[in-house]
PDB file of C-alpha atoms in Angstrom:
ATOM      1  CA  MET P   1     146.538 113.767  74.511  1.00 35.00           C
ATOM      2  CA  TYR P   2     147.205 117.065  74.116  1.00 36.00           C
ATOM      3  CA  GLN P   3     146.780 119.349  71.370  1.00 42.00           C
ATOM      4  CA  VAL P   4     148.402 122.787  70.617  1.00 40.00           C
ATOM      5  CA  ASP P   5     145.885 125.639  69.711  1.00 48.00           C
ATOM      6  CA  ALA P   6     146.246 128.524  67.494  1.00 47.00           C
ATOM      7  CA  SER P   7     148.268 130.590  70.147  1.00 47.00           C
ATOM      8  CA  GLY P   8     150.844 127.367  70.829  1.00 43.00           C
ATOM      9  CA  ARG P   9     149.244 127.088  74.197  1.00 45.00           C
ATOM     10  CA  MET P  10     148.984 123.204  74.960  1.00 46.00           C
ATOM     11  CA  ARG P  11     145.194 122.397  75.259  1.00 58.00           C
ATOM     12  CA  MET P  12     144.000 119.273  77.116  1.00 60.00           C
ATOM     13  CA  ARG P  13     141.752 117.048  75.927  1.00 84.00           C
ATOM     14  CA  THR P  14     140.198 114.606  78.114  1.00 96.00           C
ATOM     15  CA  VAL P  15     138.714 114.899  81.615  1.00 98.00           C
ATOM     16  CA  ALA P  16     136.732 112.285  83.926  1.00 98.00           C
ATOM     17  CA  ILE P  17     134.230 113.454  85.896  1.00 98.00           C
ATOM     18  CA  LEU P  18     133.077 111.586  88.625  1.00 98.00           C
ATOM     19  CA  GLY P  19     129.786 112.759  90.298  1.00 97.00           C
ATOM     20  CA  THR P  20     127.380 113.887  88.138  1.00 96.00           C
ATOM     21  CA  GLY P  21     124.544 115.563  90.037  1.00 92.00           C
ATOM     22  CA  ASP P  22     123.336 118.762  88.994  1.00 92.00           C
ATOM     23  CA  ALA P  23     126.951 120.888  89.341  1.00 94.00           C
ATOM     24  CA  GLY P  24     128.844 117.776  87.883  1.00 96.00           C
ATOM     25  CA  SER P  25     126.535 117.729  84.748  1.00 97.00           C
ATOM     26  CA  ALA P  26     127.066 121.092  84.248  1.00 97.00           C
ATOM     27  CA  MET P  27     130.712 121.235  84.127  1.00 98.00           C
ATOM     28  CA  ALA P  28     130.276 118.582  82.147  1.00 98.00           C
ATOM     29  CA  GLN P  29     128.197 120.359  79.558  1.00 98.00           C
ATOM     30  CA  ARG P  30     130.633 123.337  79.877  1.00 98.00           C
ATOM     31  CA  LEU P  31     133.740 121.185  79.599  1.00 98.00           C
ATOM     32  CA  LEU P  32     131.637 119.566  76.415  1.00 97.00           C
ATOM     33  CA  GLU P  33     130.671 122.937  74.706  1.00 96.00           C
ATOM     34  CA  LEU P  34     134.470 123.893  74.531  1.00 96.00           C
ATOM     35  CA  GLU P  35     135.632 120.431  72.954  1.00 95.00           C
ATOM     36  CA  PHE P  36     136.970 118.722  75.863  1.00 97.00           C
ATOM     37  CA  THR P  37     136.400 114.970  75.657  1.00 97.00           C
ATOM     38  CA  VAL P  38     134.475 114.168  78.744  1.00 98.00           C
ATOM     39  CA  ARG P  39     134.563 110.789  80.377  1.00 98.00           C
ATOM     40  CA  ALA P  40     131.845 110.706  82.893  1.00 98.00           C
ATOM     41  CA  TRP P  41     130.765 108.340  85.755  1.00 98.00           C
ATOM     42  CA  ASN P  42     127.913 108.215  88.632  1.00 97.00           C
ATOM     43  CA  ARG P  43     127.239 106.101  91.342  1.00 94.00           C
ATOM     44  CA  THR P  44     124.024 105.393  89.914  1.00 94.00           C
ATOM     45  CA  GLU P  45     124.555 105.322  86.135  1.00 94.00           C
ATOM     46  CA  SER P  46     121.292 106.493  85.005  1.00 93.00           C
ATOM     47  CA  ARG P  47     121.784 110.280  86.073  1.00 93.00           C
ATOM     48  CA  ALA P  48     125.215 110.198  84.123  1.00 96.00           C
ATOM     49  CA  ARG P  49     123.478 108.210  80.929  1.00 96.00           C
ATOM     50  CA  PRO P  50     121.824 111.537  79.789  1.00 96.00           C
ATOM     51  CA  LEU P  51     125.116 113.313  79.120  1.00 97.00           C
ATOM     52  CA  GLU P  52     125.806 111.017  76.199  1.00 97.00           C
ATOM     53  CA  GLY P  53     123.067 112.918  74.400  1.00 96.00           C
ATOM     54  CA  ASP P  54     126.093 116.110  75.052  1.00 96.00           C
ATOM     55  CA  GLY P  55     128.495 114.036  73.420  1.00 97.00           C
ATOM     56  CA  ALA P  56     129.817 112.177  76.609  1.00 97.00           C
ATOM     57  CA  LEU P  57     131.233 108.668  77.642  1.00 97.00           C
ATOM     58  CA  VAL P  58     129.578 107.293  79.974  1.00 97.00           C
ATOM     59  CA  PHE P  59     131.298 104.564  82.107  1.00 97.00           C
ATOM     60  CA  ALA P  60     129.733 101.711  84.505  1.00 96.00           C
ATOM     61  CA  THR P  61     132.719 102.236  86.942  1.00 97.00           C
ATOM     62  CA  ALA P  62     135.214 105.122  88.165  1.00 98.00           C
ATOM     63  CA  ALA P  63     138.125 102.862  87.216  1.00 98.00           C
ATOM     64  CA  GLU P  64     136.991 102.898  83.384  1.00 98.00           C
ATOM     65  CA  ALA P  65     135.987 106.563  83.304  1.00 98.00           C
ATOM     66  CA  VAL P  66     139.162 107.689  84.393  1.00 98.00           C
ATOM     67  CA  ARG P  67     141.645 105.988  81.968  1.00 95.00           C
ATOM     68  CA  ALA P  68     143.420 108.155  79.642  1.00 91.00           C
ATOM     69  CA  ALA P  69     142.223 111.412  81.471  1.00 96.00           C
ATOM     70  CA  GLU P  70     144.676 113.676  81.930  1.00 96.00           C
ATOM     71  CA  VAL P  71     142.282 115.427  84.921  1.00 98.00           C
ATOM     72  CA  VAL P  72     140.051 113.822  87.016  1.00 98.00           C
ATOM     73  CA  LEU P  73     137.201 115.749  88.447  1.00 98.00           C
ATOM     74  CA  ILE P  74     135.854 114.546  91.564  1.00 98.00           C
ATOM     75  CA  THR P  75     132.150 116.156  92.420  1.00 96.00           C
ATOM     76  CA  VAL P  76     130.660 113.443  95.143  1.00 95.00           C
ATOM     77  CA  PHE P  77     128.585 114.538  97.853  1.00 88.00           C
ATOM     78  CA  ASP P  78     130.515 113.525 100.933  1.00 91.00           C
ATOM     79  CA  THR P  79     133.985 112.221 102.721  1.00 94.00           C
ATOM     80  CA  ASP P  80     133.252 108.444 102.396  1.00 95.00           C
ATOM     81  CA  ALA P  81     131.902 109.135  98.780  1.00 96.00           C
ATOM     82  CA  VAL P  82     135.084 110.440  98.265  1.00 97.00           C
ATOM     83  CA  LEU P  83     137.384 108.154 100.082  1.00 98.00           C
ATOM     84  CA  ASP P  84     135.269 105.353  98.088  1.00 97.00           C
ATOM     85  CA  VAL P  85     136.003 106.949  95.084  1.00 98.00           C
ATOM     86  CA  LEU P  86     139.755 107.193  95.290  1.00 98.00           C
ATOM     87  CA  ASP P  87     139.931 103.963  96.036  1.00 98.00           C
ATOM     88  CA  GLN P  88     138.336 102.516  92.706  1.00 97.00           C
ATOM     89  CA  ILE P  89     140.359 104.944  90.673  1.00 98.00           C
ATOM     90  CA  ALA P  90     143.899 104.864  92.028  1.00 98.00           C
ATOM     91  CA  PRO P  91     144.926 101.668  90.132  1.00 97.00           C
ATOM     92  CA  ALA P  92     143.358 102.513  86.633  1.00 97.00           C
ATOM     93  CA  LEU P  93     145.089 106.574  87.130  1.00 97.00           C
ATOM     94  CA  ALA P  94     147.990 106.978  84.627  1.00 94.00           C
ATOM     95  CA  PRO P  95     151.146 108.516  86.103  1.00 92.00           C
ATOM     96  CA  ASN P  96     150.764 112.323  85.557  1.00 93.00           C
ATOM     97  CA  THR P  97     147.088 111.957  85.940  1.00 97.00           C
ATOM     98  CA  VAL P  98     145.733 114.954  88.555  1.00 98.00           C
ATOM     99  CA  VAL P  99     142.645 114.458  90.326  1.00 98.00           C
ATOM    100  CA  LEU P 100     140.854 117.907  91.642  1.00 98.00           C
ATOM    101  CA  GLN P 101     138.869 117.278  94.714  1.00 97.00           C
ATOM    102  CA  SER P 102     135.846 119.642  94.929  1.00 97.00           C
ATOM    103  CA  ALA P 103     133.651 117.787  97.318  1.00 95.00           C
ATOM    104  CA  THR P 104     132.966 119.445 100.176  1.00 93.00           C
ATOM    105  CA  VAL P 105     134.571 117.623 103.093  1.00 94.00           C
ATOM    106  CA  GLY P 106     135.929 120.476 105.690  1.00 91.00           C
ATOM    107  CA  SER P 107     138.398 119.380 107.929  1.00 91.00           C
ATOM    108  CA  ALA P 108     138.096 115.656 106.566  1.00 93.00           C
ATOM    109  CA  ILE P 109     140.496 116.764 103.554  1.00 95.00           C
ATOM    110  CA  ASN P 110     142.823 115.922 105.646  1.00 95.00           C
ATOM    111  CA  GLU P 111     142.105 112.247 105.593  1.00 97.00           C
ATOM    112  CA  VAL P 112     141.149 112.465 102.273  1.00 97.00           C
ATOM    113  CA  ILE P 113     144.800 113.792 101.669  1.00 97.00           C
ATOM    114  CA  GLU P 114     146.324 110.750 103.616  1.00 98.00           C
ATOM    115  CA  ALA P 115     144.277 108.270 101.352  1.00 98.00           C
ATOM    116  CA  ALA P 116     145.758 110.000  98.536  1.00 98.00           C
ATOM    117  CA  MET P 117     149.464 109.628  99.758  1.00 97.00           C
ATOM    118  CA  ARG P 118     148.785 105.453 100.466  1.00 97.00           C
ATOM    119  CA  LEU P 119     147.468 105.222  97.554  1.00 98.00           C
ATOM    120  CA  GLY P 120     149.999 107.521  94.998  1.00 97.00           C
ATOM    121  CA  VAL P 121     146.948 109.555  93.693  1.00 98.00           C
ATOM    122  CA  THR P 122     148.450 113.329  92.598  1.00 97.00           C
ATOM    123  CA  ILE P 123     145.295 115.796  94.258  1.00 97.00           C
ATOM    124  CA  VAL P 124     144.671 119.278  94.349  1.00 98.00           C
ATOM    125  CA  ASP P 125     142.155 120.391  97.088  1.00 98.00           C
ATOM    126  CA  ALA P 126     139.781 122.607  94.804  1.00 98.00           C
ATOM    127  CA  PRO P 127     136.458 123.013  96.022  1.00 97.00           C
ATOM    128  CA  PHE P 128     133.984 125.394  94.533  1.00 97.00           C
ATOM    129  CA  LEU P 129     131.197 128.078  95.009  1.00 96.00           C
ATOM    130  CA  GLY P 130     128.595 128.195  92.560  1.00 94.00           C
ATOM    131  CA  ASN P 131     125.636 126.238  91.407  1.00 90.00           C
ATOM    132  CA  PRO P 132     124.823 124.457  87.725  1.00 92.00           C
ATOM    133  CA  GLY P 133     124.032 127.918  86.366  1.00 93.00           C
ATOM    134  CA  PRO P 134     127.584 129.500  86.695  1.00 95.00           C
ATOM    135  CA  ALA P 135     129.199 125.921  86.088  1.00 96.00           C
ATOM    136  CA  ARG P 136     126.991 125.762  82.765  1.00 96.00           C
ATOM    137  CA  ARG P 137     128.176 129.418  82.158  1.00 97.00           C
ATOM    138  CA  GLY P 138     132.028 128.762  82.992  1.00 97.00           C
ATOM    139  CA  GLU P 139     131.303 131.321  86.046  1.00 97.00           C
ATOM    140  CA  LEU P 140     132.265 128.959  89.338  1.00 98.00           C
ATOM    141  CA  THR P 141     135.001 130.486  91.909  1.00 98.00           C
ATOM    142  CA  PHE P 142     137.358 127.413  92.197  1.00 98.00           C
ATOM    143  CA  MET P 143     139.589 127.747  95.480  1.00 98.00           C
ATOM    144  CA  VAL P 144     142.693 125.652  94.848  1.00 98.00           C
ATOM    145  CA  ALA P 145     145.641 124.505  97.462  1.00 98.00           C
ATOM    146  CA  GLY P 146     147.711 122.123  95.641  1.00 98.00           C
ATOM    147  CA  ALA P 147     151.539 121.899  93.929  1.00 98.00           C
ATOM    148  CA  ALA P 148     152.396 124.527  91.321  1.00 97.00           C
ATOM    149  CA  GLU P 149     152.893 121.979  89.170  1.00 97.00           C
ATOM    150  CA  HIS P 150     149.612 120.246  89.514  1.00 97.00           C
ATOM    151  CA  LYS P 151     147.619 123.028  89.493  1.00 97.00           C
ATOM    152  CA  LEU P 152     149.125 124.320  86.739  1.00 96.00           C
ATOM    153  CA  ALA P 153     148.448 121.050  84.925  1.00 96.00           C
ATOM    154  CA  ALA P 154     144.610 121.621  85.497  1.00 97.00           C
ATOM    155  CA  ALA P 155     144.595 125.002  84.501  1.00 96.00           C
ATOM    156  CA  PRO P 156     142.830 124.713  81.193  1.00 96.00           C
ATOM    157  CA  VAL P 157     140.055 122.626  83.187  1.00 97.00           C
ATOM    158  CA  LEU P 158     139.645 125.294  85.494  1.00 97.00           C
ATOM    159  CA  GLU P 159     139.588 128.222  83.579  1.00 96.00           C
ATOM    160  CA  ALA P 160     137.078 126.445  81.327  1.00 97.00           C
ATOM    161  CA  LEU P 161     134.648 126.119  83.887  1.00 98.00           C
ATOM    162  CA  ALA P 162     135.712 129.425  86.182  1.00 98.00           C
ATOM    163  CA  SER P 163     135.671 133.092  86.140  1.00 97.00           C
ATOM    164  CA  ASN P 164     137.542 133.269  89.322  1.00 97.00           C
ATOM    165  CA  VAL P 165     140.323 130.922  90.645  1.00 98.00           C
ATOM    166  CA  VAL P 166     142.105 131.923  94.348  1.00 98.00           C
ATOM    167  CA  ASP P 167     145.393 129.936  95.239  1.00 98.00           C
ATOM    168  CA  VAL P 168     145.058 129.101  98.380  1.00 98.00           C
ATOM    169  CA  ALA P 169     148.197 127.112  98.987  1.00 97.00           C
ATOM    170  CA  ASP P 170     151.248 124.944  97.713  1.00 97.00           C
ATOM    171  CA  HIS P 171     150.291 121.922  99.524  1.00 96.00           C
ATOM    172  CA  PRO P 172     146.391 120.181  99.740  1.00 96.00           C
ATOM    173  CA  GLY P 173     144.234 121.605 103.001  1.00 94.00           C
ATOM    174  CA  GLY P 174     143.590 125.233 103.201  1.00 96.00           C
ATOM    175  CA  ALA P 175     141.060 125.745  99.991  1.00 97.00           C
ATOM    176  CA  SER P 176     138.185 123.053 101.849  1.00 96.00           C
ATOM    177  CA  LEU P 177     138.554 125.578 105.099  1.00 96.00           C
ATOM    178  CA  LEU P 178     138.536 128.354 102.950  1.00 97.00           C
ATOM    179  CA  LYS P 179     135.049 126.783 101.490  1.00 97.00           C
ATOM    180  CA  LEU P 180     133.880 126.142 105.168  1.00 97.00           C
ATOM    181  CA  THR P 181     134.282 129.819 105.593  1.00 97.00           C
ATOM    182  CA  CYS P 182     132.367 130.752 102.551  1.00 97.00           C
ATOM    183  CA  ASN P 183     129.565 128.733 103.245  1.00 97.00           C
ATOM    184  CA  ALA P 184     129.480 129.841 106.754  1.00 97.00           C
ATOM    185  CA  TRP P 185     129.059 133.560 105.297  1.00 97.00           C
ATOM    186  CA  LEU P 186     126.366 131.913 102.767  1.00 97.00           C
ATOM    187  CA  PHE P 187     124.356 130.150 105.296  1.00 98.00           C
ATOM    188  CA  GLY P 188     124.126 133.247 107.624  1.00 97.00           C
ATOM    189  CA  THR P 189     123.202 135.747 104.950  1.00 97.00           C
ATOM    190  CA  ASN P 190     121.100 133.283 103.754  1.00 97.00           C
ATOM    191  CA  VAL P 191     119.062 132.900 107.157  1.00 98.00           C
ATOM    192  CA  MET P 192     118.772 136.865 107.949  1.00 97.00           C
ATOM    193  CA  ALA P 193     117.873 137.590 104.259  1.00 97.00           C
ATOM    194  CA  ALA P 194     114.976 134.895 105.101  1.00 97.00           C
ATOM    195  CA  GLN P 195     114.179 136.578 108.262  1.00 97.00           C
ATOM    196  CA  ALA P 196     113.846 139.553 106.621  1.00 97.00           C
ATOM    197  CA  ALA P 197     111.523 138.649 104.123  1.00 96.00           C
ATOM    198  CA  ALA P 198     109.466 136.990 106.926  1.00 95.00           C
ATOM    199  CA  LEU P 199     108.869 139.850 108.967  1.00 96.00           C
ATOM    200  CA  ALA P 200     108.187 142.331 106.178  1.00 95.00           C
ATOM    201  CA  GLU P 201     105.476 139.614 104.862  1.00 94.00           C
ATOM    202  CA  SER P 202     104.058 139.351 108.402  1.00 94.00           C
ATOM    203  CA  PHE P 203     103.699 143.117 108.972  1.00 96.00           C
ATOM    204  CA  GLY P 204     101.541 142.543 105.706  1.00 95.00           C
ATOM    205  CA  LEU P 205     104.434 143.762 103.636  1.00 95.00           C
ATOM    206  CA  ASP P 206     105.298 142.607 100.223  1.00 94.00           C
ATOM    207  CA  PRO P 207     108.336 141.098 101.103  1.00 93.00           C
ATOM    208  CA  ALA P 208     109.877 142.629  97.880  1.00 93.00           C
ATOM    209  CA  LEU P 209     109.460 146.062  99.296  1.00 95.00           C
ATOM    210  CA  PHE P 210     112.893 144.859 101.493  1.00 95.00           C
ATOM    211  CA  ILE P 211     114.660 144.442  99.060  1.00 95.00           C
ATOM    212  CA  ASP P 212     113.114 147.382  97.062  1.00 95.00           C
ATOM    213  CA  ALA P 213     114.262 149.260 100.087  1.00 97.00           C
ATOM    214  CA  VAL P 214     117.581 148.818 100.748  1.00 96.00           C
ATOM    215  CA  THR P 215     119.075 148.460  97.242  1.00 96.00           C
ATOM    216  CA  GLY P 216     121.841 151.099  95.999  1.00 97.00           C
ATOM    217  CA  THR P 217     122.378 151.340  99.873  1.00 97.00           C
ATOM    218  CA  ASN P 218     125.548 150.443 101.978  1.00 97.00           C
ATOM    219  CA  ILE P 219     123.678 147.136 103.423  1.00 95.00           C
ATOM    220  CA  ASP P 220     122.273 145.909 100.120  1.00 96.00           C
ATOM    221  CA  SER P 221     123.908 142.487  98.414  1.00 94.00           C
ATOM    222  CA  PRO P 222     123.533 140.709  95.286  1.00 94.00           C
ATOM    223  CA  TYR P 223     122.452 137.681  97.107  1.00 94.00           C
ATOM    224  CA  LEU P 224     119.272 139.186  97.524  1.00 95.00           C
ATOM    225  CA  HIS P 225     118.602 139.815  94.364  1.00 95.00           C
ATOM    226  CA  TYR P 226     120.102 137.091  93.190  1.00 93.00           C
ATOM    227  CA  LYS P 227     117.313 134.898  95.370  1.00 94.00           C
ATOM    228  CA  ALA P 228     114.811 137.721  95.178  1.00 94.00           C
ATOM    229  CA  ALA P 229     112.100 135.287  94.084  1.00 94.00           C
ATOM    230  CA  GLN P 230     112.765 132.775  96.568  1.00 93.00           C
ATOM    231  CA  LEU P 231     112.641 134.858  99.131  1.00 92.00           C
ATOM    232  CA  ALA P 232     109.685 136.414  98.326  1.00 89.00           C
ATOM    233  CA  GLY P 233     107.830 133.032  98.221  1.00 87.00           C
ATOM    234  CA  LYS P 234     107.602 133.472  93.825  1.00 91.00           C
ATOM    235  CA  SER P 235     109.775 130.803  92.907  1.00 93.00           C
ATOM    236  CA  ASP P 236     110.337 126.944  93.712  1.00 92.00           C
ATOM    237  CA  GLU P 237     113.400 126.788  91.937  1.00 93.00           C
ATOM    238  CA  VAL P 238     116.573 125.089  93.762  1.00 92.00           C
ATOM    239  CA  PHE P 239     120.092 126.800  93.670  1.00 90.00           C
ATOM    240  CA  SER P 240     121.291 124.998  96.583  1.00 91.00           C
ATOM    241  CA  PRO P 241     119.200 122.514  98.461  1.00 94.00           C
ATOM    242  CA  ILE P 242     118.706 123.081 102.459  1.00 97.00           C
ATOM    243  CA  ARG P 243     120.155 119.069 103.178  1.00 95.00           C
ATOM    244  CA  ALA P 244     123.648 120.403 101.727  1.00 93.00           C
ATOM    245  CA  ALA P 245     123.832 123.237 104.448  1.00 96.00           C
ATOM    246  CA  VAL P 246     122.920 120.544 106.790  1.00 96.00           C
ATOM    247  CA  LYS P 247     125.628 118.423 105.914  1.00 93.00           C
ATOM    248  CA  ASP P 248     128.122 121.666 105.647  1.00 94.00           C
ATOM    249  CA  LEU P 249     127.129 123.053 108.867  1.00 96.00           C
ATOM    250  CA  GLY P 250     128.345 119.957 109.998  1.00 94.00           C
ATOM    251  CA  HIS P 251     132.020 120.781 108.781  1.00 94.00           C
ATOM    252  CA  ILE P 252     132.030 124.204 109.758  1.00 96.00           C
ATOM    253  CA  ARG P 253     131.276 123.688 113.516  1.00 96.00           C
ATOM    254  CA  ALA P 254     133.696 121.139 113.627  1.00 94.00           C
ATOM    255  CA  ALA P 255     136.428 122.898 112.227  1.00 95.00           C
ATOM    256  CA  ALA P 256     135.723 125.764 114.494  1.00 96.00           C
ATOM    257  CA  ASN P 257     135.960 123.270 117.013  1.00 95.00           C
ATOM    258  CA  ALA P 258     139.271 122.391 116.396  1.00 93.00           C
ATOM    259  CA  ALA P 259     139.851 125.748 116.399  1.00 94.00           C
ATOM    260  CA  GLY P 260     139.017 126.612 119.328  1.00 96.00           C
ATOM    261  CA  VAL P 261     136.348 129.228 117.586  1.00 96.00           C
ATOM    262  CA  PRO P 262     133.039 129.949 119.655  1.00 95.00           C
ATOM    263  CA  ASP P 263     130.220 128.581 117.808  1.00 92.00           C
ATOM    264  CA  LEU P 264     127.449 130.184 119.579  1.00 95.00           C
ATOM    265  CA  LEU P 265     126.149 131.616 115.939  1.00 96.00           C
ATOM    266  CA  LEU P 266     126.833 128.561 114.335  1.00 97.00           C
ATOM    267  CA  ALA P 267     124.939 126.254 116.761  1.00 97.00           C
ATOM    268  CA  THR P 268     122.475 128.739 116.182  1.00 97.00           C
ATOM    269  CA  LEU P 269     122.424 128.523 112.411  1.00 97.00           C
ATOM    270  CA  GLN P 270     122.212 124.176 112.264  1.00 97.00           C
ATOM    271  CA  ARG P 271     119.301 124.440 114.704  1.00 97.00           C
ATOM    272  CA  ILE P 272     117.377 126.880 111.939  1.00 98.00           C
ATOM    273  CA  TYR P 273     118.473 124.796 109.082  1.00 98.00           C
ATOM    274  CA  ASP P 274     117.443 121.206 110.929  1.00 97.00           C
ATOM    275  CA  ARG P 275     114.006 122.778 112.122  1.00 97.00           C
ATOM    276  CA  ALA P 276     113.665 123.346 108.286  1.00 97.00           C
ATOM    277  CA  VAL P 277     114.644 119.140 107.359  1.00 97.00           C
ATOM    278  CA  ASP P 278     112.225 118.431 110.229  1.00 97.00           C
ATOM    279  CA  ALA P 279     109.461 120.246 108.063  1.00 96.00           C
ATOM    280  CA  GLY P 280     110.217 118.433 105.494  1.00 97.00           C
ATOM    281  CA  LEU P 281     112.051 121.276 103.849  1.00 96.00           C
ATOM    282  CA  SER P 282     115.240 118.981 103.187  1.00 96.00           C
ATOM    283  CA  ASP P 283     114.778 119.176  99.373  1.00 96.00           C
ATOM    284  CA  ARG P 284     113.855 122.838  98.748  1.00 96.00           C
ATOM    285  CA  ASP P 285     116.444 125.913  98.378  1.00 96.00           C
ATOM    286  CA  LEU P 286     118.432 127.232 101.051  1.00 97.00           C
ATOM    287  CA  ALA P 287     115.667 130.301 100.983  1.00 96.00           C
ATOM    288  CA  ALA P 288     113.369 128.306 101.970  1.00 96.00           C
ATOM    289  CA  VAL P 289     114.205 128.395 105.823  1.00 97.00           C
ATOM    290  CA  ARG P 290     111.872 131.714 105.819  1.00 95.00           C
ATOM    291  CA  GLY P 291     109.101 128.667 106.107  1.00 93.00           C
ATOM    292  CA  VAL P 292     110.250 128.136 109.551  1.00 95.00           C
ATOM    293  CA  LEU P 293     111.275 131.509 110.150  1.00 95.00           C
ATOM    294  CA  ALA P 294     107.830 133.318 109.425  1.00 89.00           C
ATOM    295  CA  ARG P 295     104.586 133.796 111.860  1.00 78.00           C
TER     296      ARG P 295
END
């Protein structure tokens, strides 16, 4: 199941990807490009079938997909989907298979850990930062929490997909909470960037002037340049949809409340993103919240 490359390192050959949405498909393409064998499954099978053209093996069930895989990568949408997938794959996993749980589940990671222990599934808590573009280029950031030997076993996959791997802890759990911390920063930064762009526009100015003005100063941000076209209303490209922010903010607020952290700001952010959903912007990029912050 492994090959030895020219440097003498063991090289992993087979990865199962469960959940082939935009990010999952991009990761599959990246792994295929690096000559991994990719076994893919998606709840809606038609979403996975295009990967066959790239060389992936597509299966009708998650259990079939994980057979013969050294590492399984779960990239489904929410906690219920993760738990369902674990139930499906547990009987089919080889004894040494490591499951990277990469869905954003927040503090529900404890429920996932308990289910994995009950089912005898070896998991590494491994959420990531980044969208399909970085995934396709192998430039994601993974946050990993799990036993050292399990992280080592998954290292070839993580190295293929990520330019940065943050080692959080030697037991699962902390990585999913760190993802919430990062997303709180993202959603807050996004709202303030959108608000500034909306203000500029309402003052009769080109929103791009706002970005020009802060470029190179202490308040500059790579995010502004990354989302410049969306913030200026010149692109409808979706890097991350508003509906995902609404889901994740629910996790963030629940975790904050459990930790005794006031959620005054988080509640305000949730109202803004909820209002964007009510305005029909659910599937638009995060930057589209400017539509509910403008005149």
